[in-house]
Structure formats: C-alpha cells, structure tokens
Amino acid sequence: MEVNCEKSRQKEDDGLGWGKKSIPVPSVQEMVRKDHQTVPERYIQEYENRPLTDALSSTSCQIPVIDFSLLTKRDETEQKKLDSACKEWGFFQIINHGVGEELIERMKDREAAVFDLPLEVKKKYAMGENDLQGYGQAFVVSEEQKLDWADLFFLMAYPPQYRNFNNWPLIVPSFKETVDEYSAEICRVSEEILANLSMLMRMKEDSLKELHKVMRIAMRMNYYPFCSKPELVLGISPHSDGGSITILLQDDYITGLQIRHQGQWVPVKPLPGAFVVNIGDALQMWSNGVYKSVEHRAITNARKARMSVAMFVMPDDDAEMGPVDTMVCDNGPALYQRVKYNDYMRSYLDRKLEGKITDSFKSQGQ
Ligand SMILES: O=C(O)CCC(=O)C(=O)O
Ligand SMILES: [Fe+2]
C-alpha cells in the first residue's frame, strides 16, 4: 500500500502527473464508426453552449497574419503587428515559419495513422492512474458532465528525455522520428516568438526564455469525428490554454476552431501551411493582462472528421506566473498574484475544461 502511494506521489512530482485522473469515457471515433446517426445525451450541450450558427459572429475579420521570417530579423513593423495581435485577439497565424511542408504533411499523416489504429491497440496507450499522458479524454471529472465530441492523445513531446514511451504509439512507423523533427522545429519557432515578445514587453530578448530553462513542449493530438448533429455538440469546450504559447497545426480546409472575440465566436479560417499561435494564461499573467489568453473551442461538422495537433509551450514548474516588473509600472498595479506554474496547473487540471481561471489569481482589490 505504502509503496504504491509513494510511487504515485513520485510520479506526480515527475511533472505531468498533476490533477486527478480523468474518468474514462468511450472513444467517440469508435462510437461513430458503429453508429453514425445517434448522438448520446451525454454529448448534447445545454442550449446556451450549443454552437448555433446564428450566434456566430458575422464578422468577416480574420485573425492577424504575421510573417515569422520578419520577426527573426526583429522587424519593427512586424513586431508592432505581433503586439497588437496579442492585445486584441490573443491569436494570430504565422507564415514563412521555415517548417518544411513535407514535415508538416508527414506529421498530419502520422497523426491520422495513430487514430486509425484499432481501438484495442490505442487502449494499450490509455492514460494511466494520475497521469494525463496517453490516449483518452482529459478533464472528465464527473459522470454527469457534458462530453466533448473528440478523442485525444496527450504526450510530452520535447525535450526527448521528458517522454514517457509507455504511452507512445510507437507501433506507428516513423511516428517517433516525425515527432522528433516536428517538436524540434516547434521549439525553434517558439523561442523566436518568445524573444520578440520579450522585446515588446520591454525586457531583454532572452527574458521569457529564462522562464523556460527547459523548453518543454506537450503535444495534444485531437481527433474530432464527424457528427450527424453538429449543432448540438462541441468538439472541444471553451477554454484558454494554461501555458506560455500554443502552436496549433490544423486542417488546411476544414474550419473548426472558433475564438471568443468581442463577445462573439469568430471562426478561424485555415490558411494552408500556416500555424495558429495563441497566448496562454502564463503570458497573460506575465504581461499583466496586456496580452490576452483568449477562450476558444472547436466545433464539428456533419461530413468530415477533423484533426489538429496542439503544441503547448510550458514554463518551468517553479517559474512565477505573476506580472513581470516592466509590465507593472506603465500598465497600472499588478493585476495578478504570483503563483508557481506547477501550482497553477494543478488548479487548471483539477476541473472540467470550461472557460478561464486566470481571474481566480487576481491580486486583492483587482
Ligand atoms: O483543434 C482545435 O482547433 C483546438 C484545439 C485546442 O484548443 C487544444 O487542444 O487546446
Ligand atoms: Fe486550446
């Protein structure tokens, strides 16, 4: 008994064992394969949360597009565009990022091969006790809660020594090699974005990097099966991401991601070859609320499954998430308390994925 407790505690301290185990739920992909008509009650959202088309923003605005190659040259005009994208949208797409088209296609193809594995095989990689890594659905904390119309694989991707291969679908040829290459490229892109953001936050270029002494990147592969009644379900419930930034690879043609902008849900129309980048809660707090970690969700459609790969850049466990000094003087009093990333993540993961929790870390009187 004692030994087990010790073991699970040690696993928790190893990094990704935060939070409670998510309650196991059926594979949506399998459910749809067996019966593509029925939408079980557990997946039907309350009326106000349904992705009704008339509640959608009619705005034809697109999230800003940033030329990454100009950021590498510290181009001031492009940096200004980045600054206003992070303030007004919390989301942007990057082009000219230098990640090879062939590698991107290979990553998508290997992801498809992973979800294509028979259910019994995928189950071998299921999330374990007190662990988020592996195959399943995260954030299911009660038998009553509404479920997302999606299956996922959550893996610690980078740096390689942080991986737990027990949950890796190594049976898929060249999956590991592809993630090796892909995650190294995402690390390069992320470091560059963090360097530009550091400058925009009036800090030294490597200041944000210093909060990521180990650039850890978690990977979440999402699979949203088609749904016979897409107007009733959500692929992923509204949430903000908890880390520094997220780099999302989405389908080039199927629109599914929506972001909350000026009180409305705005679809993010894919720009083939581009990555979607968004600000996470850590960056919102470091920037004293100047940069926004914006709520987003994914919807499904009646015709085609959609897949995405989200790469979450995570600060060090002991990095403080409160406002940095340079963002406090000009931008009013410190809006947030100081909280270690690891403690923040425990609160983040210990609940149903729903909305934002940054407000519960506001300073007194804010
Ligand atoms: O699939 C998408 O478009 C969004 C995925 C997402 O928000 C996430 O994995 O955190
Ligand atoms: Fe997200």
mmCIF file of C-alpha atoms and ligand atoms in Angstrom:
data_model
loop_
_atom_site.group_PDB
_atom_site.id
_atom_site.type_symbol
_atom_site.label_atom_id
_atom_site.label_comp_id
_atom_site.label_asym_id
_atom_site.label_seq_id
_atom_site.Cartn_x
_atom_site.Cartn_y
_atom_site.Cartn_z
ATOM 1 C CA MET A 1 0.000 0.000 0.000
ATOM 2 C CA GLU A 2 2.624 2.442 1.204
ATOM 3 C CA VAL A 3 4.816 1.672 -1.765
ATOM 4 C CA ASN A 4 2.012 2.459 -4.185
ATOM 5 C CA CYS A 5 1.319 5.812 -2.569
ATOM 6 C CA GLU A 6 4.970 6.633 -2.704
ATOM 7 C CA LYS A 7 5.113 5.643 -6.338
ATOM 8 C CA SER A 8 2.168 7.750 -7.406
ATOM 9 C CA ARG A 9 3.447 10.736 -5.438
ATOM 10 C CA GLN A 10 6.791 10.390 -7.106
ATOM 11 C CA LYS A 11 5.089 10.232 -10.475
ATOM 12 C CA GLU A 12 3.194 13.416 -9.650
ATOM 13 C CA ASP A 13 6.431 15.138 -8.799
ATOM 14 C CA ASP A 14 7.982 13.985 -12.037
ATOM 15 C CA GLY A 15 5.997 16.555 -13.904
ATOM 16 C CA LEU A 16 2.889 15.579 -15.739
ATOM 17 C CA GLY A 17 1.073 13.690 -13.050
ATOM 18 C CA TRP A 18 -0.931 16.676 -11.892
ATOM 19 C CA GLY A 19 -4.551 16.602 -11.158
ATOM 20 C CA LYS A 20 -6.991 13.793 -10.790
ATOM 21 C CA LYS A 21 -7.352 11.073 -13.250
ATOM 22 C CA SER A 22 -9.968 11.855 -15.841
ATOM 23 C CA ILE A 23 -12.934 9.462 -15.689
ATOM 24 C CA PRO A 24 -12.654 7.011 -18.595
ATOM 25 C CA VAL A 25 -15.190 7.641 -21.348
ATOM 26 C CA PRO A 26 -15.941 5.869 -24.623
ATOM 27 C CA SER A 27 -13.983 6.593 -27.781
ATOM 28 C CA VAL A 28 -16.118 8.921 -29.887
ATOM 29 C CA GLN A 29 -14.381 7.738 -33.026
ATOM 30 C CA GLU A 30 -15.431 4.157 -32.252
ATOM 31 C CA MET A 31 -18.948 5.212 -31.309
ATOM 32 C CA VAL A 32 -19.405 6.960 -34.659
ATOM 33 C CA ARG A 33 -17.863 4.046 -36.541
ATOM 34 C CA LYS A 34 -20.505 1.726 -35.077
ATOM 35 C CA ASP A 35 -23.455 4.119 -35.370
ATOM 36 C CA HIS A 36 -23.032 7.394 -37.175
ATOM 37 C CA GLN A 37 -26.573 8.646 -36.546
ATOM 38 C CA THR A 38 -27.084 8.617 -32.797
ATOM 39 C CA VAL A 39 -25.795 11.423 -30.598
ATOM 40 C CA PRO A 40 -25.992 10.194 -26.998
ATOM 41 C CA GLU A 41 -27.407 12.562 -24.387
ATOM 42 C CA ARG A 42 -24.042 12.993 -22.657
ATOM 43 C CA TYR A 43 -22.715 14.814 -25.699
ATOM 44 C CA ILE A 44 -25.664 17.141 -26.249
ATOM 45 C CA GLN A 45 -24.689 20.552 -24.908
ATOM 46 C CA GLU A 46 -27.002 22.756 -22.843
ATOM 47 C CA TYR A 47 -28.846 25.090 -25.166
ATOM 48 C CA GLU A 48 -26.716 28.164 -24.350
ATOM 49 C CA ASN A 49 -23.477 26.316 -25.098
ATOM 50 C CA ARG A 50 -24.521 24.911 -28.442
ATOM 51 C CA PRO A 51 -22.647 26.162 -31.482
ATOM 52 C CA LEU A 52 -25.715 27.627 -33.149
ATOM 53 C CA THR A 53 -24.823 29.308 -36.371
ATOM 54 C CA ASP A 54 -26.854 32.454 -35.694
ATOM 55 C CA ALA A 55 -24.830 33.059 -32.531
ATOM 56 C CA LEU A 56 -21.732 33.225 -34.659
ATOM 57 C CA SER A 57 -20.009 36.421 -35.448
ATOM 58 C CA SER A 58 -20.899 37.652 -38.883
ATOM 59 C CA THR A 59 -17.607 39.497 -38.952
ATOM 60 C CA SER A 60 -15.529 38.699 -41.958
ATOM 61 C CA CYS A 61 -12.413 39.686 -39.958
ATOM 62 C CA GLN A 62 -9.645 37.197 -39.899
ATOM 63 C CA ILE A 63 -7.155 36.840 -37.087
ATOM 64 C CA PRO A 64 -3.917 38.698 -37.910
ATOM 65 C CA VAL A 65 -1.306 37.026 -40.097
ATOM 66 C CA ILE A 66 2.295 37.528 -39.023
ATOM 67 C CA ASP A 67 5.342 36.975 -41.201
ATOM 68 C CA PHE A 68 7.630 34.924 -38.981
ATOM 69 C CA SER A 69 10.686 35.496 -41.190
ATOM 70 C CA LEU A 70 10.434 39.229 -40.422
ATOM 71 C CA LEU A 71 10.278 38.501 -36.697
ATOM 72 C CA THR A 72 13.582 36.643 -36.937
ATOM 73 C CA LYS A 73 15.033 39.922 -38.279
ATOM 74 C CA ARG A 74 13.379 41.853 -35.423
ATOM 75 C CA ASP A 75 11.485 43.916 -37.979
ATOM 76 C CA GLU A 76 9.772 46.675 -36.006
ATOM 77 C CA THR A 77 6.657 46.919 -38.163
ATOM 78 C CA GLU A 78 6.064 43.191 -37.870
ATOM 79 C CA GLN A 79 6.736 43.324 -34.122
ATOM 80 C CA LYS A 80 4.071 46.020 -33.815
ATOM 81 C CA LYS A 81 1.636 43.775 -35.664
ATOM 82 C CA LEU A 82 2.503 40.970 -33.258
ATOM 83 C CA ASP A 83 1.984 43.287 -30.293
ATOM 84 C CA SER A 84 -1.487 44.347 -31.395
ATOM 85 C CA ALA A 85 -2.455 40.764 -32.356
ATOM 86 C CA CYS A 86 -1.629 39.624 -28.807
ATOM 87 C CA LYS A 87 -3.503 42.551 -27.264
ATOM 88 C CA GLU A 88 -6.621 42.491 -29.397
ATOM 89 C CA TRP A 89 -7.004 38.877 -30.457
ATOM 90 C CA GLY A 90 -4.705 36.696 -28.363
ATOM 91 C CA PHE A 91 -4.446 34.681 -31.578
ATOM 92 C CA PHE A 92 -2.577 35.012 -34.863
ATOM 93 C CA GLN A 93 -1.406 32.859 -37.756
ATOM 94 C CA ILE A 94 2.238 32.675 -38.790
ATOM 95 C CA ILE A 95 3.516 32.249 -42.311
ATOM 96 C CA ASN A 96 7.104 31.846 -43.579
ATOM 97 C CA HIS A 97 7.961 29.945 -40.409
ATOM 98 C CA GLY A 98 10.511 27.729 -42.119
ATOM 99 C CA VAL A 99 8.957 24.414 -41.031
ATOM 100 C CA GLY A 100 9.104 22.261 -44.144
ATOM 101 C CA GLU A 101 5.887 21.432 -45.944
ATOM 102 C CA GLU A 102 6.947 17.803 -46.189
ATOM 103 C CA LEU A 103 7.444 17.587 -42.405
ATOM 104 C CA ILE A 104 4.065 19.195 -41.718
ATOM 105 C CA GLU A 105 2.331 16.781 -44.082
ATOM 106 C CA ARG A 106 4.185 13.859 -42.510
ATOM 107 C CA MET A 107 3.120 14.972 -39.019
ATOM 108 C CA LYS A 108 -0.525 15.109 -40.139
ATOM 109 C CA ASP A 109 -0.223 11.783 -41.855
ATOM 110 C CA ARG A 110 1.327 10.079 -38.798
ATOM 111 C CA GLU A 111 -1.367 11.583 -36.585
ATOM 112 C CA ALA A 112 -4.007 10.109 -38.900
ATOM 113 C CA ALA A 113 -2.232 6.736 -38.721
ATOM 114 C CA VAL A 114 -2.306 6.874 -34.909
ATOM 115 C CA PHE A 115 -6.066 7.455 -34.743
ATOM 116 C CA ASP A 116 -6.545 4.843 -37.439
ATOM 117 C CA LEU A 117 -5.160 2.119 -35.158
ATOM 118 C CA PRO A 118 -7.743 -0.390 -33.898
ATOM 119 C CA LEU A 119 -9.327 0.634 -30.599
ATOM 120 C CA GLU A 120 -7.773 -2.309 -28.730
ATOM 121 C CA VAL A 121 -4.335 -1.127 -29.800
ATOM 122 C CA LYS A 122 -4.982 2.511 -28.840
ATOM 123 C CA LYS A 123 -6.239 1.351 -25.466
ATOM 124 C CA LYS A 124 -2.784 -0.007 -24.713
ATOM 125 C CA TYR A 125 -1.640 3.616 -24.611
ATOM 126 C CA ALA A 126 -4.531 4.821 -22.467
ATOM 127 C CA MET A 127 -3.920 7.487 -19.814
ATOM 128 C CA GLY A 128 -2.916 5.779 -16.576
ATOM 129 C CA GLU A 129 -3.764 6.413 -12.951
ATOM 130 C CA ASN A 130 -2.958 10.041 -12.100
ATOM 131 C CA ASP A 131 -1.425 10.624 -15.472
ATOM 132 C CA LEU A 132 -2.511 12.811 -18.329
ATOM 133 C CA GLN A 133 -0.241 11.301 -20.890
ATOM 134 C CA GLY A 134 -1.681 8.908 -23.381
ATOM 135 C CA TYR A 135 -4.897 8.148 -25.202
ATOM 136 C CA GLY A 136 -8.293 9.184 -23.880
ATOM 137 C CA GLN A 137 -10.156 12.352 -22.925
ATOM 138 C CA ALA A 138 -8.857 14.759 -20.345
ATOM 139 C CA PHE A 139 -10.848 16.876 -17.882
ATOM 140 C CA VAL A 140 -13.732 14.469 -17.337
ATOM 141 C CA VAL A 141 -14.381 14.899 -13.628
ATOM 142 C CA SER A 142 -17.981 13.739 -13.204
ATOM 143 C CA GLU A 143 -20.348 11.199 -14.687
ATOM 144 C CA GLU A 144 -22.885 13.996 -15.288
ATOM 145 C CA GLN A 145 -20.802 16.479 -17.208
ATOM 146 C CA LYS A 146 -21.262 17.022 -20.931
ATOM 147 C CA LEU A 147 -18.592 15.361 -23.029
ATOM 148 C CA ASP A 148 -16.611 16.674 -25.949
ATOM 149 C CA TRP A 149 -17.052 15.095 -29.359
ATOM 150 C CA ALA A 150 -13.375 14.140 -29.630
ATOM 151 C CA ASP A 151 -10.655 11.668 -28.762
ATOM 152 C CA LEU A 152 -7.125 12.731 -27.982
ATOM 153 C CA PHE A 153 -3.556 11.695 -27.414
ATOM 154 C CA PHE A 154 -1.622 13.815 -24.947
ATOM 155 C CA LEU A 155 2.148 13.292 -24.923
ATOM 156 C CA MET A 156 5.122 15.112 -23.529
ATOM 157 C CA ALA A 157 6.991 15.691 -26.789
ATOM 158 C CA TYR A 158 10.035 17.816 -26.036
ATOM 159 C CA PRO A 159 12.773 17.627 -24.883
ATOM 160 C CA PRO A 160 13.130 13.919 -25.662
ATOM 161 C CA GLN A 161 14.301 12.964 -22.152
ATOM 162 C CA TYR A 162 10.887 14.024 -20.757
ATOM 163 C CA ARG A 163 8.981 11.463 -22.770
ATOM 164 C CA ASN A 164 7.212 8.516 -21.273
ATOM 165 C CA PHE A 165 7.224 5.979 -24.058
ATOM 166 C CA ASN A 166 4.734 3.692 -22.316
ATOM 167 C CA ASN A 167 2.012 5.919 -23.757
ATOM 168 C CA TRP A 168 3.542 6.492 -27.162
ATOM 169 C CA PRO A 169 2.013 4.727 -30.173
ATOM 170 C CA LEU A 170 5.438 3.541 -31.314
ATOM 171 C CA ILE A 171 3.709 0.851 -33.329
ATOM 172 C CA VAL A 172 3.024 3.502 -35.983
ATOM 173 C CA PRO A 173 6.063 3.510 -38.292
ATOM 174 C CA SER A 174 8.184 6.665 -38.070
ATOM 175 C CA PHE A 175 5.786 8.325 -35.590
ATOM 176 C CA LYS A 176 8.601 8.905 -33.103
ATOM 177 C CA GLU A 177 11.041 10.192 -35.731
ATOM 178 C CA THR A 178 8.414 12.555 -37.077
ATOM 179 C CA VAL A 179 7.650 13.940 -33.604
ATOM 180 C CA ASP A 180 11.422 14.256 -33.011
ATOM 181 C CA GLU A 181 11.774 16.514 -36.027
ATOM 182 C CA TYR A 182 8.485 18.308 -35.636
ATOM 183 C CA SER A 183 8.889 19.165 -31.959
ATOM 184 C CA ALA A 184 12.454 20.437 -32.502
ATOM 185 C CA GLU A 185 11.102 22.760 -35.190
ATOM 186 C CA ILE A 186 8.261 23.945 -32.956
ATOM 187 C CA CYS A 187 10.837 24.627 -30.252
ATOM 188 C CA ARG A 188 12.815 26.831 -32.667
ATOM 189 C CA VAL A 189 9.684 28.736 -33.735
ATOM 190 C CA SER A 190 8.538 29.168 -30.127
ATOM 191 C CA GLU A 191 11.887 30.519 -28.945
ATOM 192 C CA GLU A 192 11.813 33.116 -31.670
ATOM 193 C CA ILE A 193 8.281 34.216 -30.802
ATOM 194 C CA LEU A 194 9.178 34.407 -27.104
ATOM 195 C CA ALA A 195 12.253 36.527 -27.941
ATOM 196 C CA ASN A 196 10.106 39.014 -29.878
ATOM 197 C CA LEU A 197 7.505 39.105 -27.111
ATOM 198 C CA SER A 198 10.235 39.740 -24.528
ATOM 199 C CA MET A 199 11.328 42.794 -26.510
ATOM 200 C CA LEU A 200 7.743 44.003 -26.838
ATOM 201 C CA MET A 201 7.395 43.635 -23.071
ATOM 202 C CA ARG A 202 10.475 45.897 -22.741
ATOM 203 C CA MET A 203 12.672 43.139 -21.419
ATOM 204 C CA LYS A 204 15.899 41.611 -22.633
ATOM 205 C CA GLU A 205 15.445 39.311 -25.600
ATOM 206 C CA ASP A 206 16.056 36.191 -23.546
ATOM 207 C CA SER A 207 13.957 37.140 -20.506
ATOM 208 C CA LEU A 208 10.964 34.946 -21.342
ATOM 209 C CA LYS A 209 13.339 32.183 -22.357
ATOM 210 C CA GLU A 210 14.755 32.309 -18.828
ATOM 211 C CA LEU A 211 11.350 31.245 -17.532
ATOM 212 C CA HIS A 212 11.721 28.177 -19.755
ATOM 213 C CA LYS A 213 15.144 26.922 -18.709
ATOM 214 C CA VAL A 214 13.972 23.654 -20.175
ATOM 215 C CA MET A 215 11.769 24.381 -23.198
ATOM 216 C CA ARG A 216 9.122 21.770 -22.508
ATOM 217 C CA ILE A 217 6.506 21.174 -25.137
ATOM 218 C CA ALA A 218 3.448 18.995 -24.605
ATOM 219 C CA MET A 219 1.628 17.704 -27.659
ATOM 220 C CA ARG A 220 -2.062 17.098 -27.915
ATOM 221 C CA MET A 221 -3.368 15.350 -30.988
ATOM 222 C CA ASN A 222 -7.103 15.944 -31.336
ATOM 223 C CA TYR A 223 -9.474 13.851 -33.412
ATOM 224 C CA TYR A 224 -12.977 15.212 -33.964
ATOM 225 C CA PRO A 225 -15.179 12.664 -35.757
ATOM 226 C CA PHE A 226 -17.941 13.997 -37.971
ATOM 227 C CA CYS A 227 -21.265 14.298 -36.182
ATOM 228 C CA SER A 228 -24.773 13.827 -37.554
ATOM 229 C CA LYS A 229 -25.950 16.782 -35.430
ATOM 230 C CA PRO A 230 -23.021 19.187 -35.238
ATOM 231 C CA GLU A 231 -25.275 21.984 -33.965
ATOM 232 C CA LEU A 232 -25.761 20.074 -30.684
ATOM 233 C CA VAL A 233 -22.193 19.130 -29.729
ATOM 234 C CA LEU A 234 -18.779 20.681 -29.157
ATOM 235 C CA GLY A 235 -15.520 19.132 -30.337
ATOM 236 C CA ILE A 236 -13.687 20.854 -27.502
ATOM 237 C CA SER A 237 -15.388 23.009 -24.856
ATOM 238 C CA PRO A 238 -14.444 26.681 -24.452
ATOM 239 C CA HIS A 239 -11.140 27.070 -22.618
ATOM 240 C CA SER A 240 -7.941 29.049 -22.605
ATOM 241 C CA ASP A 241 -4.598 27.262 -22.725
ATOM 242 C CA GLY A 242 -2.605 27.264 -19.491
ATOM 243 C CA GLY A 243 0.988 27.631 -20.712
ATOM 244 C CA SER A 244 3.035 30.343 -22.444
ATOM 245 C CA ILE A 245 2.028 29.962 -26.064
ATOM 246 C CA THR A 246 0.400 27.238 -28.140
ATOM 247 C CA ILE A 247 1.262 26.422 -31.730
ATOM 248 C CA LEU A 248 -1.583 24.692 -33.497
ATOM 249 C CA LEU A 249 -1.487 22.738 -36.700
ATOM 250 C CA GLN A 250 -4.986 22.476 -38.066
ATOM 251 C CA ASP A 251 -6.609 21.005 -41.137
ATOM 252 C CA ASP A 252 -5.957 23.148 -44.210
ATOM 253 C CA TYR A 253 -9.564 23.108 -45.367
ATOM 254 C CA ILE A 254 -11.998 22.257 -42.561
ATOM 255 C CA THR A 255 -12.871 25.170 -40.303
ATOM 256 C CA GLY A 256 -13.477 24.038 -36.721
ATOM 257 C CA LEU A 257 -11.623 26.368 -34.354
ATOM 258 C CA GLN A 258 -13.548 29.371 -33.004
ATOM 259 C CA ILE A 259 -12.275 32.096 -30.713
ATOM 260 C CA ARG A 260 -14.140 34.455 -28.429
ATOM 261 C CA HIS A 261 -13.637 37.950 -29.753
ATOM 262 C CA GLN A 262 -15.585 40.958 -28.572
ATOM 263 C CA GLY A 263 -18.206 38.703 -27.045
ATOM 264 C CA GLN A 264 -18.767 36.620 -30.154
ATOM 265 C CA TRP A 265 -17.451 33.336 -31.505
ATOM 266 C CA VAL A 266 -15.275 34.005 -34.537
ATOM 267 C CA PRO A 267 -14.228 31.079 -36.752
ATOM 268 C CA VAL A 268 -10.532 30.831 -37.565
ATOM 269 C CA LYS A 269 -10.449 30.103 -41.246
ATOM 270 C CA PRO A 270 -7.418 27.929 -42.003
ATOM 271 C CA LEU A 271 -4.621 29.452 -44.011
ATOM 272 C CA PRO A 272 -2.946 26.477 -45.714
ATOM 273 C CA GLY A 273 0.621 25.988 -44.483
ATOM 274 C CA ALA A 274 0.289 28.476 -41.604
ATOM 275 C CA PHE A 275 0.334 27.747 -37.870
ATOM 276 C CA VAL A 276 -2.215 29.231 -35.493
ATOM 277 C CA VAL A 277 -0.471 30.682 -32.433
ATOM 278 C CA ASN A 278 -2.237 31.705 -29.250
ATOM 279 C CA ILE A 279 -1.302 33.325 -25.987
ATOM 280 C CA GLY A 280 -1.656 31.113 -22.906
ATOM 281 C CA ASP A 281 -2.580 32.054 -19.334
ATOM 282 C CA ALA A 282 1.086 32.315 -18.252
ATOM 283 C CA LEU A 283 1.786 35.017 -20.815
ATOM 284 C CA GLN A 284 -1.408 36.867 -19.948
ATOM 285 C CA MET A 285 -0.249 36.983 -16.327
ATOM 286 C CA TRP A 286 3.395 37.905 -17.100
ATOM 287 C CA SER A 287 2.160 40.736 -19.315
ATOM 288 C CA ASN A 288 -0.135 41.958 -16.517
ATOM 289 C CA GLY A 289 -3.192 41.301 -18.646
ATOM 290 C CA VAL A 290 -1.934 43.287 -21.653
ATOM 291 C CA TYR A 291 -1.725 40.167 -23.789
ATOM 292 C CA LYS A 292 -4.861 38.044 -23.731
ATOM 293 C CA SER A 293 -5.194 34.317 -23.405
ATOM 294 C CA VAL A 294 -8.415 34.057 -25.299
ATOM 295 C CA GLU A 295 -11.094 31.429 -24.885
ATOM 296 C CA HIS A 296 -11.524 29.122 -27.816
ATOM 297 C CA ARG A 297 -13.454 25.997 -28.727
ATOM 298 C CA ALA A 298 -13.759 23.606 -31.650
ATOM 299 C CA ILE A 299 -16.917 22.612 -33.434
ATOM 300 C CA THR A 300 -17.616 19.586 -35.580
ATOM 301 C CA ASN A 301 -19.336 19.133 -38.916
ATOM 302 C CA ALA A 302 -21.617 16.541 -40.485
ATOM 303 C CA ARG A 303 -19.320 15.499 -43.300
ATOM 304 C CA LYS A 304 -15.702 15.032 -42.303
ATOM 305 C CA ALA A 305 -13.527 14.222 -39.335
ATOM 306 C CA ARG A 306 -11.077 16.982 -38.419
ATOM 307 C CA MET A 307 -7.701 16.591 -36.760
ATOM 308 C CA SER A 308 -5.345 19.044 -35.126
ATOM 309 C CA VAL A 309 -2.017 18.978 -33.292
ATOM 310 C CA ALA A 310 -1.633 21.486 -30.462
ATOM 311 C CA MET A 311 1.903 22.056 -29.133
ATOM 312 C CA PHE A 312 1.811 23.685 -25.691
ATOM 313 C CA VAL A 313 4.940 25.530 -24.615
ATOM 314 C CA MET A 314 5.221 25.166 -20.843
ATOM 315 C CA PRO A 315 7.125 27.416 -18.431
ATOM 316 C CA ASP A 316 9.379 25.763 -15.823
ATOM 317 C CA ASP A 317 7.416 24.256 -12.937
ATOM 318 C CA ASP A 318 8.881 26.765 -10.496
ATOM 319 C CA ALA A 319 8.511 29.806 -12.801
ATOM 320 C CA GLU A 320 6.389 32.546 -11.199
ATOM 321 C CA MET A 321 3.334 33.467 -13.240
ATOM 322 C CA GLY A 322 2.786 36.982 -11.816
ATOM 323 C CA PRO A 323 3.366 40.184 -13.840
ATOM 324 C CA VAL A 324 6.982 40.960 -14.784
ATOM 325 C CA ASP A 325 8.365 44.283 -13.465
ATOM 326 C CA THR A 326 8.425 46.027 -16.850
ATOM 327 C CA MET A 327 4.699 45.455 -17.307
ATOM 328 C CA VAL A 328 3.684 46.768 -13.912
ATOM 329 C CA CYS A 329 4.848 50.399 -13.880
ATOM 330 C CA ASP A 330 3.203 51.674 -17.086
ATOM 331 C CA ASN A 331 0.310 49.293 -17.056
ATOM 332 C CA GLY A 332 -1.107 50.014 -13.648
ATOM 333 C CA PRO A 333 -0.862 47.909 -10.498
ATOM 334 C CA ALA A 334 -0.086 44.211 -10.606
ATOM 335 C CA LEU A 335 -3.335 42.537 -11.627
ATOM 336 C CA TYR A 336 -2.258 39.053 -10.639
ATOM 337 C CA GLN A 337 -0.761 37.307 -7.664
ATOM 338 C CA ARG A 338 2.455 35.382 -8.003
ATOM 339 C CA VAL A 339 1.811 31.697 -8.427
ATOM 340 C CA LYS A 340 4.192 28.970 -9.465
ATOM 341 C CA TYR A 341 3.321 27.428 -12.806
ATOM 342 C CA ASN A 342 3.138 23.983 -11.253
ATOM 343 C CA ASP A 343 0.567 25.123 -8.659
ATOM 344 C CA TYR A 344 -1.406 26.953 -11.309
ATOM 345 C CA MET A 345 -1.521 23.834 -13.444
ATOM 346 C CA ARG A 346 -2.877 21.787 -10.560
ATOM 347 C CA SER A 347 -5.858 24.153 -10.344
ATOM 348 C CA TYR A 348 -6.169 24.217 -14.123
ATOM 349 C CA LEU A 349 -6.337 20.466 -14.493
ATOM 350 C CA ASP A 350 -8.437 19.677 -11.455
ATOM 351 C CA ARG A 351 -11.727 20.676 -13.069
ATOM 352 C CA LYS A 352 -13.853 20.338 -16.143
ATOM 353 C CA LEU A 353 -12.276 22.210 -19.025
ATOM 354 C CA GLU A 354 -14.506 25.248 -19.020
ATOM 355 C CA GLY A 355 -13.716 28.903 -19.547
ATOM 356 C CA LYS A 356 -10.778 30.644 -17.900
ATOM 357 C CA ILE A 357 -9.378 30.533 -14.379
ATOM 358 C CA THR A 358 -6.965 33.486 -14.545
ATOM 359 C CA ASP A 359 -9.436 35.654 -12.614
ATOM 360 C CA SER A 360 -9.124 33.495 -9.527
ATOM 361 C CA PHE A 361 -5.445 34.511 -9.392
ATOM 362 C CA LYS A 362 -6.147 38.260 -9.419
ATOM 363 C CA SER A 363 -4.469 40.405 -6.760
ATOM 364 C CA GLN A 364 -6.637 41.576 -3.908
ATOM 365 C CA GLY A 365 -8.791 44.540 -4.860
ATOM 366 C CA GLN A 366 -8.395 43.865 -8.620
HETATM 367 O O1 LIG B 1 -8.479 21.662 -32.545
HETATM 368 C C1 LIG B 1 -8.512 22.864 -32.378
HETATM 369 O O2 LIG B 1 -8.743 23.651 -33.287
HETATM 370 C C2 LIG B 1 -8.296 23.447 -30.996
HETATM 371 C C3 LIG B 1 -7.519 22.559 -30.076
HETATM 372 C C4 LIG B 1 -7.266 23.189 -28.742
HETATM 373 O O3 LIG B 1 -7.723 24.261 -28.438
HETATM 374 C C5 LIG B 1 -6.429 22.489 -27.748
HETATM 375 O O4 LIG B 1 -6.016 21.339 -27.993
HETATM 376 O O5 LIG B 1 -6.151 23.109 -26.686
HETATM 377 FE FE FE B 2 -6.720 25.103 -26.677
#
